[in-house]
Amino acid sequence: ASDTTAMKSAAGAGLTAIKVLVGMQWFGYMAAALGDSTKSYVKASENNGSFLVTSGIFSILRHPNFSGEVLAWTCNVLCGAVSAAYLLRSRFSLSILGTLGLSMMGWIGMLFVLLRATVNLEERQQKEYGDTEKYNEWVKSTWCGWKLPKADGAKKEDVINKITLDVETEEDSGSGI
């Protein structure tokens, strides 16, 4: 009797978790869609090609599209994990584990793309608008969302190899011959 009660309790907690996760997933997708529609509206109403969207949902999140999708995809894979855990309680299944593993791999791929895109957009906006007061105030008052940490060191394209033909100057890079 206690095993039956435990199973019902676990099933109830699992179902509650899935309901919360599905709600959060849809919230993420709605934030992304609202970001897309706000950006499209502002872009259509601007006369020149250069604009920085800071109104609507962008007054809270700098990148609602990416943040919303990260939330949605994370909740999606967590729903799968909760479901798999419930199904695996009754019997072991390589099929369920395989499907969960593939889902996790897809989530990791999506997450990497979205987090990298956030970093790239942050850098591009900093370059384009970093010297404006509007941009700096916006950055101070909003959350950029999840992003990958900055890599240490210079980017490969930032390194300039100097080739000199002057005998008195040391070679900065090369074969050393």
PDB file of N, CA and C in Angstrom, residues 111-162:
ATOM      1  N   LEU A 111      21.205  25.434 -27.339  1.00  0.00           N
ATOM      2  CA  LEU A 111      21.695  26.337 -26.300  1.00  0.00           C
ATOM      3  C   LEU A 111      22.988  27.015 -26.728  1.00  0.00           C
ATOM      4  N   PHE A 112      23.899  26.237 -27.288  1.00  0.00           N
ATOM      5  CA  PHE A 112      25.169  26.809 -27.735  1.00  0.00           C
ATOM      6  C   PHE A 112      24.935  27.880 -28.801  1.00  0.00           C
ATOM      7  N   VAL A 113      24.094  27.586 -29.771  1.00  0.00           N
ATOM      8  CA  VAL A 113      23.811  28.549 -30.846  1.00  0.00           C
ATOM      9  C   VAL A 113      23.198  29.827 -30.276  1.00  0.00           C
ATOM     10  N   LEU A 114      22.214  29.695 -29.389  1.00  0.00           N
ATOM     11  CA  LEU A 114      21.540  30.870 -28.832  1.00  0.00           C
ATOM     12  C   LEU A 114      22.455  31.686 -27.922  1.00  0.00           C
ATOM     13  N   LEU A 115      23.248  31.016 -27.093  1.00  0.00           N
ATOM     14  CA  LEU A 115      24.158  31.741 -26.199  1.00  0.00           C
ATOM     15  C   LEU A 115      25.270  32.431 -26.979  1.00  0.00           C
ATOM     16  N   ARG A 116      25.739  31.780 -28.028  1.00  0.00           N
ATOM     17  CA  ARG A 116      26.772  32.390 -28.880  1.00  0.00           C
ATOM     18  C   ARG A 116      26.196  33.594 -29.634  1.00  0.00           C
ATOM     19  N   ALA A 117      24.945  33.464 -30.103  1.00  0.00           N
ATOM     20  CA  ALA A 117      24.297  34.570 -30.812  1.00  0.00           C
ATOM     21  C   ALA A 117      24.124  35.777 -29.892  1.00  0.00           C
ATOM     22  N   THR A 118      23.828  35.521 -28.620  1.00  0.00           N
ATOM     23  CA  THR A 118      23.691  36.618 -27.657  1.00  0.00           C
ATOM     24  C   THR A 118      25.014  37.360 -27.504  1.00  0.00           C
ATOM     25  N   VAL A 119      26.100  36.610 -27.376  1.00  0.00           N
ATOM     26  CA  VAL A 119      27.426  37.231 -27.251  1.00  0.00           C
ATOM     27  C   VAL A 119      27.745  38.054 -28.492  1.00  0.00           C
ATOM     28  N   ASN A 120      27.492  37.485 -29.666  1.00  0.00           N
ATOM     29  CA  ASN A 120      27.785  38.189 -30.926  1.00  0.00           C
ATOM     30  C   ASN A 120      26.965  39.475 -31.051  1.00  0.00           C
ATOM     31  N   LEU A 121      25.690  39.407 -30.693  1.00  0.00           N
ATOM     32  CA  LEU A 121      24.841  40.594 -30.800  1.00  0.00           C
ATOM     33  C   LEU A 121      25.263  41.656 -29.789  1.00  0.00           C
ATOM     34  N   GLU A 122      25.621  41.228 -28.578  1.00  0.00           N
ATOM     35  CA  GLU A 122      26.117  42.181 -27.580  1.00  0.00           C
ATOM     36  C   GLU A 122      27.348  42.918 -28.110  1.00  0.00           C
ATOM     37  N   GLU A 123      28.276  42.173 -28.701  1.00  0.00           N
ATOM     38  CA  GLU A 123      29.499  42.789 -29.235  1.00  0.00           C
ATOM     39  C   GLU A 123      29.188  43.736 -30.385  1.00  0.00           C
ATOM     40  N   ARG A 124      28.288  43.311 -31.278  1.00  0.00           N
ATOM     41  CA  ARG A 124      27.945  44.148 -32.435  1.00  0.00           C
ATOM     42  C   ARG A 124      27.247  45.437 -31.991  1.00  0.00           C
ATOM     43  N   GLN A 125      26.318  45.327 -31.037  1.00  0.00           N
ATOM     44  CA  GLN A 125      25.624  46.523 -30.563  1.00  0.00           C
ATOM     45  C   GLN A 125      26.586  47.447 -29.818  1.00  0.00           C
ATOM     46  N   GLN A 126      27.510  46.875 -29.064  1.00  0.00           N
ATOM     47  CA  GLN A 126      28.508  47.698 -28.367  1.00  0.00           C
ATOM     48  C   GLN A 126      29.334  48.487 -29.373  1.00  0.00           C
ATOM     49  N   LYS A 127      29.728  47.833 -30.470  1.00  0.00           N
ATOM     50  CA  LYS A 127      30.509  48.508 -31.510  1.00  0.00           C
ATOM     51  C   LYS A 127      29.703  49.629 -32.166  1.00  0.00           C
ATOM     52  N   GLU A 128      28.437  49.337 -32.502  1.00  0.00           N
ATOM     53  CA  GLU A 128      27.610  50.300 -33.229  1.00  0.00           C
ATOM     54  C   GLU A 128      27.108  51.448 -32.358  1.00  0.00           C
ATOM     55  N   TYR A 129      26.687  51.140 -31.135  1.00  0.00           N
ATOM     56  CA  TYR A 129      25.995  52.134 -30.323  1.00  0.00           C
ATOM     57  C   TYR A 129      26.710  52.461 -29.016  1.00  0.00           C
ATOM     58  N   GLY A 130      27.851  51.856 -28.744  1.00  0.00           N
ATOM     59  CA  GLY A 130      28.541  51.993 -27.464  1.00  0.00           C
ATOM     60  C   GLY A 130      28.878  53.399 -27.046  1.00  0.00           C
ATOM     61  N   ASP A 131      28.975  54.308 -27.997  1.00  0.00           N
ATOM     62  CA  ASP A 131      29.324  55.690 -27.648  1.00  0.00           C
ATOM     63  C   ASP A 131      28.095  56.574 -27.455  1.00  0.00           C
ATOM     64  N   THR A 132      26.893  55.997 -27.509  1.00  0.00           N
ATOM     65  CA  THR A 132      25.682  56.796 -27.320  1.00  0.00           C
ATOM     66  C   THR A 132      25.158  56.665 -25.898  1.00  0.00           C
ATOM     67  N   GLU A 133      24.604  57.741 -25.389  1.00  0.00           N
ATOM     68  CA  GLU A 133      24.044  57.743 -24.031  1.00  0.00           C
ATOM     69  C   GLU A 133      22.831  56.812 -23.951  1.00  0.00           C
ATOM     70  N   LYS A 134      22.012  56.797 -25.009  1.00  0.00           N
ATOM     71  CA  LYS A 134      20.813  55.951 -25.038  1.00  0.00           C
ATOM     72  C   LYS A 134      21.194  54.482 -24.847  1.00  0.00           C
ATOM     73  N   TYR A 135      22.210  54.050 -25.555  1.00  0.00           N
ATOM     74  CA  TYR A 135      22.661  52.648 -25.456  1.00  0.00           C
ATOM     75  C   TYR A 135      23.176  52.349 -24.056  1.00  0.00           C
ATOM     76  N   ASN A 136      24.024  53.201 -23.520  1.00  0.00           N
ATOM     77  CA  ASN A 136      24.622  52.952 -22.206  1.00  0.00           C
ATOM     78  C   ASN A 136      23.575  52.928 -21.097  1.00  0.00           C
ATOM     79  N   GLU A 137      22.573  53.784 -21.160  1.00  0.00           N
ATOM     80  CA  GLU A 137      21.478  53.764 -20.183  1.00  0.00           C
ATOM     81  C   GLU A 137      20.668  52.486 -20.325  1.00  0.00           C
ATOM     82  N   TRP A 138      20.422  52.081 -21.549  1.00  0.00           N
ATOM     83  CA  TRP A 138      19.656  50.858 -21.834  1.00  0.00           C
ATOM     84  C   TRP A 138      20.378  49.642 -21.278  1.00  0.00           C
ATOM     85  N   VAL A 139      21.686  49.568 -21.475  1.00  0.00           N
ATOM     86  CA  VAL A 139      22.479  48.446 -20.976  1.00  0.00           C
ATOM     87  C   VAL A 139      22.438  48.400 -19.447  1.00  0.00           C
ATOM     88  N   LYS A 140      22.501  49.557 -18.806  1.00  0.00           N
ATOM     89  CA  LYS A 140      22.483  49.609 -17.336  1.00  0.00           C
ATOM     90  C   LYS A 140      21.140  49.155 -16.759  1.00  0.00           C
ATOM     91  N   SER A 141      20.052  49.407 -17.482  1.00  0.00           N
ATOM     92  CA  SER A 141      18.717  49.156 -16.931  1.00  0.00           C
ATOM     93  C   SER A 141      18.053  47.878 -17.438  1.00  0.00           C
ATOM     94  N   THR A 142      18.754  47.070 -18.227  1.00  0.00           N
ATOM     95  CA  THR A 142      18.153  45.849 -18.767  1.00  0.00           C
ATOM     96  C   THR A 142      19.056  44.646 -18.521  1.00  0.00           C
ATOM     97  N   TRP A 143      18.463  43.467 -18.667  1.00  0.00           N
ATOM     98  CA  TRP A 143      19.219  42.216 -18.538  1.00  0.00           C
ATOM     99  C   TRP A 143      19.505  41.697 -19.938  1.00  0.00           C
ATOM    100  N   CYS A 144      20.725  41.312 -20.190  1.00  0.00           N
ATOM    101  CA  CYS A 144      21.079  40.852 -21.541  1.00  0.00           C
ATOM    102  C   CYS A 144      20.603  39.429 -21.788  1.00  0.00           C
ATOM    103  N   GLY A 145      20.325  38.683 -20.756  1.00  0.00           N
ATOM    104  CA  GLY A 145      19.921  37.288 -20.915  1.00  0.00           C
ATOM    105  C   GLY A 145      21.112  36.383 -20.688  1.00  0.00           C
ATOM    106  N   TRP A 146      20.904  35.118 -20.927  1.00  0.00           N
ATOM    107  CA  TRP A 146      21.992  34.155 -20.759  1.00  0.00           C
ATOM    108  C   TRP A 146      22.933  34.260 -21.942  1.00  0.00           C
ATOM    109  N   LYS A 147      24.226  34.104 -21.672  1.00  0.00           N
ATOM    110  CA  LYS A 147      25.210  34.133 -22.750  1.00  0.00           C
ATOM    111  C   LYS A 147      26.432  33.346 -22.326  1.00  0.00           C
ATOM    112  N   LEU A 148      27.233  32.985 -23.290  1.00  0.00           N
ATOM    113  CA  LEU A 148      28.482  32.288 -23.006  1.00  0.00           C
ATOM    114  C   LEU A 148      29.475  33.268 -22.402  1.00  0.00           C
ATOM    115  N   PRO A 149      30.325  32.796 -21.510  1.00  0.00           N
ATOM    116  CA  PRO A 149      31.351  33.705 -20.977  1.00  0.00           C
ATOM    117  C   PRO A 149      32.322  34.092 -22.078  1.00  0.00           C
ATOM    118  N   LYS A 150      32.898  35.267 -21.928  1.00  0.00           N
ATOM    119  CA  LYS A 150      33.884  35.747 -22.902  1.00  0.00           C
ATOM    120  C   LYS A 150      35.133  34.886 -22.838  1.00  0.00           C
ATOM    121  N   ALA A 151      35.624  34.542 -23.994  1.00  0.00           N
ATOM    122  CA  ALA A 151      36.852  33.744 -24.075  1.00  0.00           C
ATOM    123  C   ALA A 151      38.044  34.625 -23.718  1.00  0.00           C
ATOM    124  N   ASP A 152      39.007  34.065 -23.017  1.00  0.00           N
ATOM    125  CA  ASP A 152      40.221  34.808 -22.688  1.00  0.00           C
ATOM    126  C   ASP A 152      41.101  34.918 -23.923  1.00  0.00           C
ATOM    127  N   GLY A 153      41.860  35.977 -23.999  1.00  0.00           N
ATOM    128  CA  GLY A 153      42.792  36.164 -25.110  1.00  0.00           C
ATOM    129  C   GLY A 153      42.133  36.833 -26.293  1.00  0.00           C
ATOM    130  N   ALA A 154      42.949  37.147 -27.250  1.00  0.00           N
ATOM    131  CA  ALA A 154      42.474  37.835 -28.447  1.00  0.00           C
ATOM    132  C   ALA A 154      41.919  36.833 -29.438  1.00  0.00           C
ATOM    133  N   LYS A 155      40.996  37.302 -30.250  1.00  0.00           N
ATOM    134  CA  LYS A 155      40.481  36.479 -31.336  1.00  0.00           C
ATOM    135  C   LYS A 155      41.563  36.349 -32.392  1.00  0.00           C
ATOM    136  N   LYS A 156      41.493  35.263 -33.130  1.00  0.00           N
ATOM    137  CA  LYS A 156      42.504  35.024 -34.159  1.00  0.00           C
ATOM    138  C   LYS A 156      42.547  36.160 -35.176  1.00  0.00           C
ATOM    139  N   GLU A 157      41.355  36.685 -35.557  1.00  0.00           N
ATOM    140  CA  GLU A 157      41.338  37.752 -36.549  1.00  0.00           C
ATOM    141  C   GLU A 157      41.811  39.089 -35.992  1.00  0.00           C
ATOM    142  N   ASP A 158      41.876  39.212 -34.655  1.00  0.00           N
ATOM    143  CA  ASP A 158      42.360  40.448 -34.040  1.00  0.00           C
ATOM    144  C   ASP A 158      43.884  40.517 -34.000  1.00  0.00           C
ATOM    145  N   VAL A 159      44.548  39.373 -34.148  1.00  0.00           N
ATOM    146  CA  VAL A 159      46.003  39.332 -34.079  1.00  0.00           C
ATOM    147  C   VAL A 159      46.556  39.725 -35.442  1.00  0.00           C
ATOM    148  N   ILE A 160      47.400  40.722 -35.447  1.00  0.00           N
ATOM    149  CA  ILE A 160      48.002  41.178 -36.699  1.00  0.00           C
ATOM    150  C   ILE A 160      49.453  40.710 -36.696  1.00  0.00           C
ATOM    151  N   ASN A 161      49.779  39.893 -37.656  1.00  0.00           N
ATOM    152  CA  ASN A 161      51.161  39.421 -37.787  1.00  0.00           C
ATOM    153  C   ASN A 161      51.930  40.418 -38.628  1.00  0.00           C
ATOM    154  N   LYS A 162      52.976  40.959 -38.035  1.00  0.00           N
ATOM    155  CA  LYS A 162      53.793  41.934 -38.754  1.00  0.00           C
ATOM    156  C   LYS A 162      54.970  41.218 -39.400  1.00  0.00           C
TER     157      LYS A 162
END
